[in-house]
Short mmCIF file of the N, C-alpha and C atoms (twelve columns), coordinates in Angstrom:
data_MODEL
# 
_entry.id   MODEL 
# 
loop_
_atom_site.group_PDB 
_atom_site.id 
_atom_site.type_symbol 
_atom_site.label_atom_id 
_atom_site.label_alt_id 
_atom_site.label_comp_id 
_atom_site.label_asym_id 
_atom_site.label_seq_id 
_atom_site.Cartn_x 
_atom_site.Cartn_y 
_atom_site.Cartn_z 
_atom_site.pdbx_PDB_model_num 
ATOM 1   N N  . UNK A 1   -14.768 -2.687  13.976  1 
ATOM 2   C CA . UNK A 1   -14.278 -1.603  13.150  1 
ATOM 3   C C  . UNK A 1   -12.839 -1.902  12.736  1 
ATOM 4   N N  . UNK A 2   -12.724 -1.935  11.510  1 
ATOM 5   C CA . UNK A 2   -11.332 -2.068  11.244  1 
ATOM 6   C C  . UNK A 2   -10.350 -0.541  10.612  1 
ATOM 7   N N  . UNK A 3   -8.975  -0.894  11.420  1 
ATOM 8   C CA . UNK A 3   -8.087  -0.073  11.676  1 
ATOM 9   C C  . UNK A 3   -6.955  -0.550  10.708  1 
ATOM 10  N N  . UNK A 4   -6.335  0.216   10.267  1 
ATOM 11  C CA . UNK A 4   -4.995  0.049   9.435   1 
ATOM 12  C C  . UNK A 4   -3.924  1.219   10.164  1 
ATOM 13  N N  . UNK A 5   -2.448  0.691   10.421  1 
ATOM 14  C CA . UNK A 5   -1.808  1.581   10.637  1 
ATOM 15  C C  . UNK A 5   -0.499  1.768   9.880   1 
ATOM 16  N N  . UNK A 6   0.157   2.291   9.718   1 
ATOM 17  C CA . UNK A 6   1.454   2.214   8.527   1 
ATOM 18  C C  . UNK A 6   2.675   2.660   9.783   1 
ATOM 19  N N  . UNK A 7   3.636   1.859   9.001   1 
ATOM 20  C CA . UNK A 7   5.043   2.191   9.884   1 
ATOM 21  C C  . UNK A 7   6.317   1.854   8.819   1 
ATOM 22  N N  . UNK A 8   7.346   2.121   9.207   1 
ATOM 23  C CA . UNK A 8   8.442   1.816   8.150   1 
ATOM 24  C C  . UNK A 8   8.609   2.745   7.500   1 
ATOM 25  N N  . UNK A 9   8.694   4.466   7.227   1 
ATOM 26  C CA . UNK A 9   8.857   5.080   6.776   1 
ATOM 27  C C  . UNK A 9   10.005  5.735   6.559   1 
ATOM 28  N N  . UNK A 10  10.780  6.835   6.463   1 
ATOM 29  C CA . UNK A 10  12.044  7.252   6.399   1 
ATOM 30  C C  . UNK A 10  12.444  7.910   5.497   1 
ATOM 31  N N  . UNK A 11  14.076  7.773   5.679   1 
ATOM 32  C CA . UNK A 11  14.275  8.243   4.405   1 
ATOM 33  C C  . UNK A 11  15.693  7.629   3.814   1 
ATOM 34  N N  . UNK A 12  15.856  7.828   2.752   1 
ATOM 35  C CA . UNK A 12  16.650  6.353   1.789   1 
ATOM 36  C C  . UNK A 12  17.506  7.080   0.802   1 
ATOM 37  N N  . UNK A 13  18.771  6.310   0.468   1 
ATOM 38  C CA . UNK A 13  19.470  7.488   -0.389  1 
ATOM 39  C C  . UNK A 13  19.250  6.672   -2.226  1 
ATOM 40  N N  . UNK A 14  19.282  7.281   -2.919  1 
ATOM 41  C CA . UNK A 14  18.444  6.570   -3.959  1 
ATOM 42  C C  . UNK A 14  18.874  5.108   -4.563  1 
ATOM 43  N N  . UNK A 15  18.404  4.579   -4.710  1 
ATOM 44  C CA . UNK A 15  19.128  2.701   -5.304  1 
ATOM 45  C C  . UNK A 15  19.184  2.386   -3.427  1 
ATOM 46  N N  . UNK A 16  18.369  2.428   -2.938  1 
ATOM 47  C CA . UNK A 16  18.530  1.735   -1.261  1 
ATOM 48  C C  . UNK A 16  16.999  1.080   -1.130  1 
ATOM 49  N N  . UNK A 17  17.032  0.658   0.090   1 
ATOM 50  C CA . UNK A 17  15.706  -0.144  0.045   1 
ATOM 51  C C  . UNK A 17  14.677  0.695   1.091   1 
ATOM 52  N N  . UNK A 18  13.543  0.213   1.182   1 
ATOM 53  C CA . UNK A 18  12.652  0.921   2.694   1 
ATOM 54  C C  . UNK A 18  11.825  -0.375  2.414   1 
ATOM 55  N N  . UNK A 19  11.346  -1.224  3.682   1 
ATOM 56  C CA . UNK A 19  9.927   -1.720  3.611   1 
ATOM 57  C C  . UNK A 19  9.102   -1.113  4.828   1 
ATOM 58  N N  . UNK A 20  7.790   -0.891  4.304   1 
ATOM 59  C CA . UNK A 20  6.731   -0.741  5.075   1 
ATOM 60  C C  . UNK A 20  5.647   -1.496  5.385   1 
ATOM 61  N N  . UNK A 21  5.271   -0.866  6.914   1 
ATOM 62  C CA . UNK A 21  4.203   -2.116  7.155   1 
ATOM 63  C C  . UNK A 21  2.822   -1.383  7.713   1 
ATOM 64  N N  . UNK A 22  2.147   -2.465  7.571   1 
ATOM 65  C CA . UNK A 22  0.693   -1.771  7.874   1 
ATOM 66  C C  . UNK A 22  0.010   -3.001  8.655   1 
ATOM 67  N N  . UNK A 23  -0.682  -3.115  9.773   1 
ATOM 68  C CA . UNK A 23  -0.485  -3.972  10.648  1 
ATOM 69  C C  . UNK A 23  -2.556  -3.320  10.594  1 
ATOM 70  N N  . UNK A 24  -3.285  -4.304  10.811  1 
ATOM 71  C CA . UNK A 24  -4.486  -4.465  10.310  1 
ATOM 72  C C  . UNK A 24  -5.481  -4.825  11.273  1 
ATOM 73  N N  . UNK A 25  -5.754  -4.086  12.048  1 
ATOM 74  C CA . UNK A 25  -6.891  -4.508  13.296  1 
ATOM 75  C C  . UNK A 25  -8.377  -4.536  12.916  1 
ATOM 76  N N  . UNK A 26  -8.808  -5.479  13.871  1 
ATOM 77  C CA . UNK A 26  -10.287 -5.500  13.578  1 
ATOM 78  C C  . UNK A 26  -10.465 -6.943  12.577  1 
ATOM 79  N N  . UNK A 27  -11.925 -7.152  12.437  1 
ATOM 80  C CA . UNK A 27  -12.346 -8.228  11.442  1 
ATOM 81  C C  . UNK A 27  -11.765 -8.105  10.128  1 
ATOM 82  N N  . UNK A 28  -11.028 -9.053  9.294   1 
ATOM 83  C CA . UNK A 28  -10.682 -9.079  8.030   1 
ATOM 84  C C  . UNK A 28  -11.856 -10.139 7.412   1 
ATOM 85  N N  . UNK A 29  -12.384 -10.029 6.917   1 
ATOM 86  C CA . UNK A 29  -13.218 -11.463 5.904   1 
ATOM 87  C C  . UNK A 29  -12.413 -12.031 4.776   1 
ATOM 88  N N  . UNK A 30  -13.103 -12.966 4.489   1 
ATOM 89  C CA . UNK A 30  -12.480 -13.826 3.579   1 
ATOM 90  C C  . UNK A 30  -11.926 -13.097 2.302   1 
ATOM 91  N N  . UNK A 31  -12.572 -12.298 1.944   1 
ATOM 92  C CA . UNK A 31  -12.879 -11.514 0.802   1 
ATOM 93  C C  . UNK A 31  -12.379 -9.932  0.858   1 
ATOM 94  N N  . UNK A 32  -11.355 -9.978  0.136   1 
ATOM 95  C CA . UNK A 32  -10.624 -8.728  1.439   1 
ATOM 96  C C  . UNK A 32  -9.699  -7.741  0.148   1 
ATOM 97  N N  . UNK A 33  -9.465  -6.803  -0.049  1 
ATOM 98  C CA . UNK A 33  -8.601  -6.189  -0.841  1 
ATOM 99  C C  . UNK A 33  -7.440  -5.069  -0.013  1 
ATOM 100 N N  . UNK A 34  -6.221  -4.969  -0.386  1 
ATOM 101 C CA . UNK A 34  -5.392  -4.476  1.042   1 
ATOM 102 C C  . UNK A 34  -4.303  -3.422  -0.845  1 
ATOM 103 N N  . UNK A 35  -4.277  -2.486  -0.424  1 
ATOM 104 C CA . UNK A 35  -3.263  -1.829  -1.024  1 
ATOM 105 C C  . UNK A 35  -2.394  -0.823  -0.365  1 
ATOM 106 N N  . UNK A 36  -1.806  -0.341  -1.297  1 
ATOM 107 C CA . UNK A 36  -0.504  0.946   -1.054  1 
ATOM 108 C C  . UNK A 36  -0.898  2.050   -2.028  1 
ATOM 109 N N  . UNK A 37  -1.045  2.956   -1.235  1 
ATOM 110 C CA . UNK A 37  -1.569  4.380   -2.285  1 
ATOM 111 C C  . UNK A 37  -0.210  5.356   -1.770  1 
ATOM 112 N N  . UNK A 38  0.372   6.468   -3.018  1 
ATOM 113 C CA . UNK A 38  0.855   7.811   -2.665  1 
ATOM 114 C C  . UNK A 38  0.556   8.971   -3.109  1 
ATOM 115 N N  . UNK A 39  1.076   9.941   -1.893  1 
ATOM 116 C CA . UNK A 39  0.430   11.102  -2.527  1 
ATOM 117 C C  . UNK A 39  1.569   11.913  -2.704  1 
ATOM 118 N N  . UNK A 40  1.911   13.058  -2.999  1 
ATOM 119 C CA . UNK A 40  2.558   14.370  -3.009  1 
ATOM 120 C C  . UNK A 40  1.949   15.414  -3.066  1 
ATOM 121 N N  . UNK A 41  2.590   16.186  -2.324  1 
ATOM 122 C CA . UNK A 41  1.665   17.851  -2.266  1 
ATOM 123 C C  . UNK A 41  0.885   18.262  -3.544  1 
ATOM 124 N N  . UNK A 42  -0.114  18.469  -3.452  1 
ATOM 125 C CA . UNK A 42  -0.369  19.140  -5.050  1 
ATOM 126 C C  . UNK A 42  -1.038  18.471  -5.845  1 
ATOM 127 N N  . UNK A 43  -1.092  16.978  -5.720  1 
ATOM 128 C CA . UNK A 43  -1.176  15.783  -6.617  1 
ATOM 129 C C  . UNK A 43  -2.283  14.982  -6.206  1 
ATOM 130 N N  . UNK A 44  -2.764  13.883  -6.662  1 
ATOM 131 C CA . UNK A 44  -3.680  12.773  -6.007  1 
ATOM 132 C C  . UNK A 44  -2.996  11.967  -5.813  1 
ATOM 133 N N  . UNK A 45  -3.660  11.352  -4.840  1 
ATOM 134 C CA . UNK A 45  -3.188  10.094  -4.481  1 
ATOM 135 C C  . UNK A 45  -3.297  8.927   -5.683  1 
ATOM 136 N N  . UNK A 46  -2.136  8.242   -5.956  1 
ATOM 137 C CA . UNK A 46  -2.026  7.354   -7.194  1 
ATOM 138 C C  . UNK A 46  -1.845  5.859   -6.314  1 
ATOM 139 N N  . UNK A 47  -2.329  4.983   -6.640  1 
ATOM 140 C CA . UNK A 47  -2.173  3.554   -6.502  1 
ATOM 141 C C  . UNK A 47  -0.743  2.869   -6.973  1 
ATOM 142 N N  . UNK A 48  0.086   2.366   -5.487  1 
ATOM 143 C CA . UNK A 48  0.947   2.021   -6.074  1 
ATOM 144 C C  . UNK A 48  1.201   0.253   -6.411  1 
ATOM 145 N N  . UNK A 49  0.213   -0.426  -5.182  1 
ATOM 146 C CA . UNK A 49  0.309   -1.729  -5.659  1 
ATOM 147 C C  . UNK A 49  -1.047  -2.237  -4.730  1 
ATOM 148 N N  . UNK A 50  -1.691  -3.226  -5.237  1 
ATOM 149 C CA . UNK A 50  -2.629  -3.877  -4.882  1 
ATOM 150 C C  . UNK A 50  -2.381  -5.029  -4.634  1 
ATOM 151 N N  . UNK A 51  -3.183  -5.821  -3.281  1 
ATOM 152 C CA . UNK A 51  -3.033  -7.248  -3.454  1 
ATOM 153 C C  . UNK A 51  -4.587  -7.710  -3.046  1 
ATOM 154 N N  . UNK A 52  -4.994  -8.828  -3.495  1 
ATOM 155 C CA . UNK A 52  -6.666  -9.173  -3.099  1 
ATOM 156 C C  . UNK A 52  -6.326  -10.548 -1.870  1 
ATOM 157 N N  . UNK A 53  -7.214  -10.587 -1.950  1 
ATOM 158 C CA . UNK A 53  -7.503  -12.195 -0.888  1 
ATOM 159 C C  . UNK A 53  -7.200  -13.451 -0.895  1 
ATOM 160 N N  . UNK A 54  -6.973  -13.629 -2.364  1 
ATOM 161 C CA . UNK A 54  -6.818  -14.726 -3.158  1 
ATOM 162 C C  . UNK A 54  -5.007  -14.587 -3.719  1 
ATOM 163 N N  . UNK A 55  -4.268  -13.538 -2.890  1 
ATOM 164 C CA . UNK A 55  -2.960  -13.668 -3.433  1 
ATOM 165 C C  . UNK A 55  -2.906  -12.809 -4.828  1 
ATOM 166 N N  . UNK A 56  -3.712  -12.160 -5.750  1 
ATOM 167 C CA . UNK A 56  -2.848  -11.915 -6.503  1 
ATOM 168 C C  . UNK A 56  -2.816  -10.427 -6.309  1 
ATOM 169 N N  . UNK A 57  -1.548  -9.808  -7.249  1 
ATOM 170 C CA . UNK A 57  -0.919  -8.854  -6.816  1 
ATOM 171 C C  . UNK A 57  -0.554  -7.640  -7.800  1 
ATOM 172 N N  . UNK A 58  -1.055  -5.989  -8.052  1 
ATOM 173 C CA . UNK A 58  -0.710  -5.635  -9.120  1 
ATOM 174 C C  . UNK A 58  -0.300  -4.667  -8.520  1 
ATOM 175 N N  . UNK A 59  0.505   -4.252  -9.744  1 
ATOM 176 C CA . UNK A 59  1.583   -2.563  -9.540  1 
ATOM 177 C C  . UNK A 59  1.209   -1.453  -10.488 1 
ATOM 178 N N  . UNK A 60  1.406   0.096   -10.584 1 
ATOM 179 C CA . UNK A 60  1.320   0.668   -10.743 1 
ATOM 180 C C  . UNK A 60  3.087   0.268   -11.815 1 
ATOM 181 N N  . UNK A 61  2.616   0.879   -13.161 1 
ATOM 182 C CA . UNK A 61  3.702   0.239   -14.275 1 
ATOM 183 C C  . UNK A 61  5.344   1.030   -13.398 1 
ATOM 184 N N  . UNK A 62  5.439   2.139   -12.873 1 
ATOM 185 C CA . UNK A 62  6.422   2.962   -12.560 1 
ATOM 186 C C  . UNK A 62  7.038   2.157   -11.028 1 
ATOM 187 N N  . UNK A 63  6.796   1.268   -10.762 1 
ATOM 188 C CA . UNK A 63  7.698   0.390   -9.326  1 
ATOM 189 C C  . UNK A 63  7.670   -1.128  -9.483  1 
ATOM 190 N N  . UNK A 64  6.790   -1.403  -10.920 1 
ATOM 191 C CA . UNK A 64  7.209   -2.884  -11.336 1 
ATOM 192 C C  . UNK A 64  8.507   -3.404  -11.287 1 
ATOM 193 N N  . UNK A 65  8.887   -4.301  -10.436 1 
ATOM 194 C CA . UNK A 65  9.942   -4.896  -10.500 1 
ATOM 195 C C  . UNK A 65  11.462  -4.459  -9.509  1 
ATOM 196 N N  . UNK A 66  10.450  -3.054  -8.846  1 
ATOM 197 C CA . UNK A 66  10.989  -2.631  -7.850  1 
ATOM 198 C C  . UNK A 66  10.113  -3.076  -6.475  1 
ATOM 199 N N  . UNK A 67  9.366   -2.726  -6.331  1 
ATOM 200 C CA . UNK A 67  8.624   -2.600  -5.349  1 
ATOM 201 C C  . UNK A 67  7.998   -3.789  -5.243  1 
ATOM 202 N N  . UNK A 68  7.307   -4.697  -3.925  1 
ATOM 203 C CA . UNK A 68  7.004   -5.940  -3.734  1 
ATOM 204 C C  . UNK A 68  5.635   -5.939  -2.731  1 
ATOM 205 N N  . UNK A 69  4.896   -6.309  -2.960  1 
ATOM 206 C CA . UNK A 69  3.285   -5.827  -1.930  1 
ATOM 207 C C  . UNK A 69  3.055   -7.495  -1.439  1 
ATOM 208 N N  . UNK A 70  3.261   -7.610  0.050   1 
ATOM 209 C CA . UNK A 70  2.922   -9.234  0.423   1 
ATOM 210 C C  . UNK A 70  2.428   -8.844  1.781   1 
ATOM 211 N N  . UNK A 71  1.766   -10.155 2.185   1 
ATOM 212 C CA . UNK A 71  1.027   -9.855  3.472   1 
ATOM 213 C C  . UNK A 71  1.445   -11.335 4.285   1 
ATOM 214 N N  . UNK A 72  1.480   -11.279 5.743   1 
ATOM 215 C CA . UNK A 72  1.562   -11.918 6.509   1 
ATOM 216 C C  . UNK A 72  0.120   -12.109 7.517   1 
ATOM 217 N N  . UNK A 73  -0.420  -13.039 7.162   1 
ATOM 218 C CA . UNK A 73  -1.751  -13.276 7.388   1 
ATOM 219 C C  . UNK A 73  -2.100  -13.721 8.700   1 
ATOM 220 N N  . UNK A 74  -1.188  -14.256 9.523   1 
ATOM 221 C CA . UNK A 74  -0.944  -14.619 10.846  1 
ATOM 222 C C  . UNK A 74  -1.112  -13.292 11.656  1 
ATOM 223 N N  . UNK A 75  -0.230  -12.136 11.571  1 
ATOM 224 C CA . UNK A 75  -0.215  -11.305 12.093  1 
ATOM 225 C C  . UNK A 75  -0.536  -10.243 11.674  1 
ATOM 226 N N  . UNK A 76  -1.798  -10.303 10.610  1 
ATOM 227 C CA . UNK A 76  -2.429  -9.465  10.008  1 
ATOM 228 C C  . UNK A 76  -1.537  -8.154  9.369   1 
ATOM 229 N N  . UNK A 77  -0.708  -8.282  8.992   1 
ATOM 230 C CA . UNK A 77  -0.136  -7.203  7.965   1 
ATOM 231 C C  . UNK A 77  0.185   -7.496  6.696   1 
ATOM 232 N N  . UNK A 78  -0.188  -6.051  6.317   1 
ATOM 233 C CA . UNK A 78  0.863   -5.636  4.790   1 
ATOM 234 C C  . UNK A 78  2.219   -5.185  4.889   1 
ATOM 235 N N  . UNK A 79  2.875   -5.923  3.927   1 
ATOM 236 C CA . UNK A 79  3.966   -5.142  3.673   1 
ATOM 237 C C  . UNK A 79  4.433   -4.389  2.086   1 
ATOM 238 N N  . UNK A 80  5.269   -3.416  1.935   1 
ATOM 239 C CA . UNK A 80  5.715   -3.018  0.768   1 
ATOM 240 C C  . UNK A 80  7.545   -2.556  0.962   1 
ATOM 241 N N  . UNK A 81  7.813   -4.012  0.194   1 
ATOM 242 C CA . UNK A 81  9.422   -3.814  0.132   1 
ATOM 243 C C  . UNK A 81  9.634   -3.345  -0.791  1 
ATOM 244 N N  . UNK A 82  10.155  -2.098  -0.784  1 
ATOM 245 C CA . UNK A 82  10.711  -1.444  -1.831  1 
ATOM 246 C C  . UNK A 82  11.871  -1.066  -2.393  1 
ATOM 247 N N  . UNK A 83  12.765  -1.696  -3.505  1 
ATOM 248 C CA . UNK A 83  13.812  -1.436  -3.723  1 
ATOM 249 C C  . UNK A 83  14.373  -0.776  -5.049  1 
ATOM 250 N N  . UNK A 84  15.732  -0.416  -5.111  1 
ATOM 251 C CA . UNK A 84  16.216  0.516   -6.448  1 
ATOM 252 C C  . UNK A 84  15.356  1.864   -5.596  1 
ATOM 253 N N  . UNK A 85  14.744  2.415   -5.384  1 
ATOM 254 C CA . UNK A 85  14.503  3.518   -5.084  1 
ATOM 255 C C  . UNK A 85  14.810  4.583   -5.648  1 
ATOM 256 N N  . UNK A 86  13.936  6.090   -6.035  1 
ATOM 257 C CA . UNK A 86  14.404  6.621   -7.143  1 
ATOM 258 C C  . UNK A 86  13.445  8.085   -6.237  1 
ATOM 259 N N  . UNK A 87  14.455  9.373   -6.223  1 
ATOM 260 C CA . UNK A 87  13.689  10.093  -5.984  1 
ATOM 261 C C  . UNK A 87  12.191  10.486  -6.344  1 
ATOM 262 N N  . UNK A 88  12.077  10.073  -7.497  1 
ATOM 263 C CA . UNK A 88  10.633  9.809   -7.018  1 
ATOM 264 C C  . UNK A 88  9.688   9.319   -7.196  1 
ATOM 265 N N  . UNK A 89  10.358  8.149   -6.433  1 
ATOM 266 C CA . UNK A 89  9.523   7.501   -5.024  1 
ATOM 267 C C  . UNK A 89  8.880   8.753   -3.975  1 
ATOM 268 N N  . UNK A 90  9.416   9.399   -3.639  1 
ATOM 269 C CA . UNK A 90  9.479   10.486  -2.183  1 
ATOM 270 C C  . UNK A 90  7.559   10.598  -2.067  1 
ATOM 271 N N  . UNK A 91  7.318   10.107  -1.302  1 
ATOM 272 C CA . UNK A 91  6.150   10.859  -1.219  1 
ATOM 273 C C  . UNK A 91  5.049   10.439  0.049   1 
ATOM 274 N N  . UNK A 92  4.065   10.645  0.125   1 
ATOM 275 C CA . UNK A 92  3.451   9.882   1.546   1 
ATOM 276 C C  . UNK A 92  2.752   9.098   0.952   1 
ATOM 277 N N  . UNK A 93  3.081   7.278   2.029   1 
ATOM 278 C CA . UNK A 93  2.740   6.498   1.967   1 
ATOM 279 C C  . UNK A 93  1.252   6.799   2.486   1 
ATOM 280 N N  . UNK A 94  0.410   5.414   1.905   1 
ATOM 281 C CA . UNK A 94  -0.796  5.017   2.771   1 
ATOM 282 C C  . UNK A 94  -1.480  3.613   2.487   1 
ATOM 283 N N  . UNK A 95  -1.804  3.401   3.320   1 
ATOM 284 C CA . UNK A 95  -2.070  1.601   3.553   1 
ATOM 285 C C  . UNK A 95  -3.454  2.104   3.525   1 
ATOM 286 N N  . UNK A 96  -4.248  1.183   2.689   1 
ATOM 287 C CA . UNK A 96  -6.072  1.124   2.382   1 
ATOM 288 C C  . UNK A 96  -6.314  -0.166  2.236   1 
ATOM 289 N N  . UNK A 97  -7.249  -0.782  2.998   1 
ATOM 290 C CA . UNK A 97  -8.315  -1.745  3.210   1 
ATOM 291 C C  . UNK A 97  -9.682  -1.686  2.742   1 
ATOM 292 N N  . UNK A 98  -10.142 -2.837  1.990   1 
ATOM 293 C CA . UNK A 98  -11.296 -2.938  1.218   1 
ATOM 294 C C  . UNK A 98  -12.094 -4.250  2.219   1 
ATOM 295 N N  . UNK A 99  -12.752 -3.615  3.201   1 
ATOM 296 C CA . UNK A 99  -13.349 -5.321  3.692   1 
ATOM 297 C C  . UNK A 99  -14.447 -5.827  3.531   1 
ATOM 298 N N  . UNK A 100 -15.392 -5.003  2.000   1 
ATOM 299 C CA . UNK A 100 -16.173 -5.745  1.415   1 
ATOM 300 C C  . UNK A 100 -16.412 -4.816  -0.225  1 
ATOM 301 N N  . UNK A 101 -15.463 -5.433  -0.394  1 
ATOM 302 C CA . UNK A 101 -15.246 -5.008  -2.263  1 
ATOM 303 C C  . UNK A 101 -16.198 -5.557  -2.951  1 
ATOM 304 N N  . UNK A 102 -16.581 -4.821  -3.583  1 
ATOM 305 C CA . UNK A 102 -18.288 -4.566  -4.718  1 
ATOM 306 C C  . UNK A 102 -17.829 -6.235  -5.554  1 
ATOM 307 N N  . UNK A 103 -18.631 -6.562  -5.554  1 
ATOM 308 C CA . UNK A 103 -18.412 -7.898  -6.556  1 
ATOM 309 C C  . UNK A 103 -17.141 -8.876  -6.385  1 
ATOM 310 N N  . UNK A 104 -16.659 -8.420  -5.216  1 
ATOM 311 C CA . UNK A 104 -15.162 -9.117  -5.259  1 
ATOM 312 C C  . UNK A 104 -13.919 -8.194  -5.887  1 
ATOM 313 N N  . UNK A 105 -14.314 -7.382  -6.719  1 
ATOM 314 C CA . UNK A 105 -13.281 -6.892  -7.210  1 
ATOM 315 C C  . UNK A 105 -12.348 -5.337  -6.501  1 
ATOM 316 N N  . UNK A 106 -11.168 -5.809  -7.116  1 
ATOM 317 C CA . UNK A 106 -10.147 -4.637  -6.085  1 
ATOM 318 C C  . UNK A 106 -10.180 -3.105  -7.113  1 
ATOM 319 N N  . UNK A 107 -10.844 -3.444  -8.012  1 
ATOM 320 C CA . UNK A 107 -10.781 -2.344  -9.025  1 
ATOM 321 C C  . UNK A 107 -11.464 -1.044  -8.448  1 
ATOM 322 N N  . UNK A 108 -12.146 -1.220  -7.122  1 
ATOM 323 C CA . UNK A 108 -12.799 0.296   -6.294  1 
ATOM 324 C C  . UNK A 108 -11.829 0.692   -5.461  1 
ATOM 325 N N  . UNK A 109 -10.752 0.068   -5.164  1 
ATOM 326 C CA . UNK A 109 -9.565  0.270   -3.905  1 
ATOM 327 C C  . UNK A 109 -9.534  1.855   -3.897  1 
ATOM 328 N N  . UNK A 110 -9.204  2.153   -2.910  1 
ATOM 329 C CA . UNK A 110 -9.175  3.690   -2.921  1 
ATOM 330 C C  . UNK A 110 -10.384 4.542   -2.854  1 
ATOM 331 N N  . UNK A 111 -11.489 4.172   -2.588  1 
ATOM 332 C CA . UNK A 111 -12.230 4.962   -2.424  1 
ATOM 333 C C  . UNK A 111 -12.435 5.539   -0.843  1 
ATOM 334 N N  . UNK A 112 -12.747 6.538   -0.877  1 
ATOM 335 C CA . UNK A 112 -13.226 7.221   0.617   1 
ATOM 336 C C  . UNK A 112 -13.883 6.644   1.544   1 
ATOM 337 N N  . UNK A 113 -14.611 5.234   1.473   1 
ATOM 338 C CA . UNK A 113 -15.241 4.447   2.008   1 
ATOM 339 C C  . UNK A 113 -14.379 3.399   2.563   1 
ATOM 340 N N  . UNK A 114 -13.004 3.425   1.974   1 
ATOM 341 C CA . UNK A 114 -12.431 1.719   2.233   1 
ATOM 342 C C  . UNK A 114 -11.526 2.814   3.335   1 
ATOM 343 N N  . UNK A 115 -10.921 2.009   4.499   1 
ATOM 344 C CA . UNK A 115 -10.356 2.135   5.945   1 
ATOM 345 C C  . UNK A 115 -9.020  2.366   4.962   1 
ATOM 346 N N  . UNK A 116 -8.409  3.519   5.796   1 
ATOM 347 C CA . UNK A 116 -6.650  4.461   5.211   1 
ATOM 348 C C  . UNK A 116 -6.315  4.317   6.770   1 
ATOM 349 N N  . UNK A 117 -5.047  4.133   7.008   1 
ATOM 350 C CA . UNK A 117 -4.104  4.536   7.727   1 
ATOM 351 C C  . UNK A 117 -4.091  6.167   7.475   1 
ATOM 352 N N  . UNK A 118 -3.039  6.751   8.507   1 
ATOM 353 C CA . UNK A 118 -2.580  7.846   8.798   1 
ATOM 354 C C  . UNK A 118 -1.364  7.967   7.551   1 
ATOM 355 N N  . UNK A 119 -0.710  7.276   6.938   1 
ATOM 356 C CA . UNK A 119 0.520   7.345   6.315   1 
ATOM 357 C C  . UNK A 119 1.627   7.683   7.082   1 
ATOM 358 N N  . UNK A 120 2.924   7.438   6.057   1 
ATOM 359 C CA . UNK A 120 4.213   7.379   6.700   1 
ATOM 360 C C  . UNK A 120 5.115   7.902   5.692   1 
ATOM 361 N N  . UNK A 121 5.696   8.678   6.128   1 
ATOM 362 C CA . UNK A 121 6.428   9.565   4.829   1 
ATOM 363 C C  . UNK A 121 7.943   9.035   4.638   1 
ATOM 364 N N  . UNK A 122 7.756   9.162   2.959   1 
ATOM 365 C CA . UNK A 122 9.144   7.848   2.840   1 
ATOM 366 C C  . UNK A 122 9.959   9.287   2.032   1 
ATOM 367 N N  . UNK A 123 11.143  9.471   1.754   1 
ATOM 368 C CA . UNK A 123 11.580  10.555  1.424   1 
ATOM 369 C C  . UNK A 123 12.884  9.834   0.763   1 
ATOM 370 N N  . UNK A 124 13.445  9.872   -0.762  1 
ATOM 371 C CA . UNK A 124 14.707  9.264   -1.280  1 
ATOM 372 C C  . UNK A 124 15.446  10.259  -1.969  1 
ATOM 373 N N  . UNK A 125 16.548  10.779  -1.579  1 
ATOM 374 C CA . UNK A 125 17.621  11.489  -2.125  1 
ATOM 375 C C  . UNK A 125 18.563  11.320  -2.710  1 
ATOM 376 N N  . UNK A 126 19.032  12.070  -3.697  1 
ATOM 377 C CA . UNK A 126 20.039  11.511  -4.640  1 
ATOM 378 C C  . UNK A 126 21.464  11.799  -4.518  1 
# 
């Protein structure tokens, strides 16, 4: 059974950095999709960056060039370094695992079926 957990949360004063991590128990397969979702009260959860198996890596257009989604494969985690920071950012993190994505593709990430962490609430003030 695989487990995802998130850590690195906080809170940041705006233009500062936070990285988070999500540390990944259980079987990973070859074929694997790992993202960063947020939510805010009220709202859905929006996709903030994706990465697949094969290394590549996409963002949600609003943290391009801020925000950085990489994994350390040795010790089974994700990370999301996030910098420039902008109130809002503020919202709860969550780490989601895909460990057998429909056709290969990361384009289902987020569904109710793929393994969520608990989240970690990142909070940036101005």
């Amino acid at each position: 059974q695989v487990q995802v957990a998130e850590s690195g949360g906080g809170s940041a004063q705006a233009g500062g950095s936070l990285r988070l991590s999500c540390v990944v128990s259980g079987y990973l397969p070859s074929t694997y999709c790992m993202g960063w979702f947020r939510q805010t009260p009220g709202n859905e959860r929006e996709g903030v960056a994706v990465l697949d198996s094969e290394g590549n890596t996409m963002y949600v257009d609003s943290v391009k060039g801020r925000f950085t989604i990489s994994q350390d494969n040795a010790k089974k985690t994700l990370y999301l370094q996030m910098n420039s920071l902008r109130p809002e950012d503020t919202a709860m993190y969550y780490c989601v695992a895909d460990v057998s994505p429909p056709r290969g593709s990361c384009d289902y990430l987020g569904s109710v079926k793929n393994h969520w962490g608990p989240g970690t609430q990142v909070t940036v003030f101005s």
